Coordinates of C-alpha atoms in Angstrom, one line a residue:
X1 CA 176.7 -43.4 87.1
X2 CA 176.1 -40.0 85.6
X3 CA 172.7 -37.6 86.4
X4 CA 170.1 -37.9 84.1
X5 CA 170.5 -35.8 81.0
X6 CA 167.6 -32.7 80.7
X7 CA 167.0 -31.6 77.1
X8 CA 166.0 -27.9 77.5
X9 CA 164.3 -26.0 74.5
X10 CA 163.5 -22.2 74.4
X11 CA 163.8 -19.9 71.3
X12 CA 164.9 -16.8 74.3
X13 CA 168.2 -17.3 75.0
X14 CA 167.6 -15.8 79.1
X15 CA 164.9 -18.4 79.7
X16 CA 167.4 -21.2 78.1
X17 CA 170.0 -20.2 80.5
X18 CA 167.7 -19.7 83.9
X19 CA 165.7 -23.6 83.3
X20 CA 169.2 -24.8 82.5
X21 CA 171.0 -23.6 85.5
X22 CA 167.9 -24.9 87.7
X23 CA 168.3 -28.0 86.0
X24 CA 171.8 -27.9 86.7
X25 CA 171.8 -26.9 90.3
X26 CA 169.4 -29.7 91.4
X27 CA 172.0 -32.3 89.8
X28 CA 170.5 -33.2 86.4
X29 CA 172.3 -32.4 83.4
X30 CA 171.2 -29.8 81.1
X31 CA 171.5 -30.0 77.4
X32 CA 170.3 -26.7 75.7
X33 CA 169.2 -26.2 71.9
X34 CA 167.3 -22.6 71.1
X35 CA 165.2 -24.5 68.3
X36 CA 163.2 -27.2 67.6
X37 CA 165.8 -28.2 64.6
X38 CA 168.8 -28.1 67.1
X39 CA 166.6 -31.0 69.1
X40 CA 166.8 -33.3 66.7

């Protein structure tokens, strides 16, 4: 079974990477868009 997929929105691309990562290091996935457009 695969971890739970995270979406993880942030216009600032450091901020996107850091909650990512987090997400990513406590075994959730982590899928990143940088606007509310790339969410959809």
């Amino acid at each position: 079974m695969n971890p739970p997929l995270v979406l993880v929105a942030d216009d600032e691309p450091d901020y996107l990477e850091i909650a990512s990562r987090l997400l990513e290091e406590s075994g959730l996935r982590a899928a990143r868009a940088a606007t509310g457009g790339e969410c959809l």
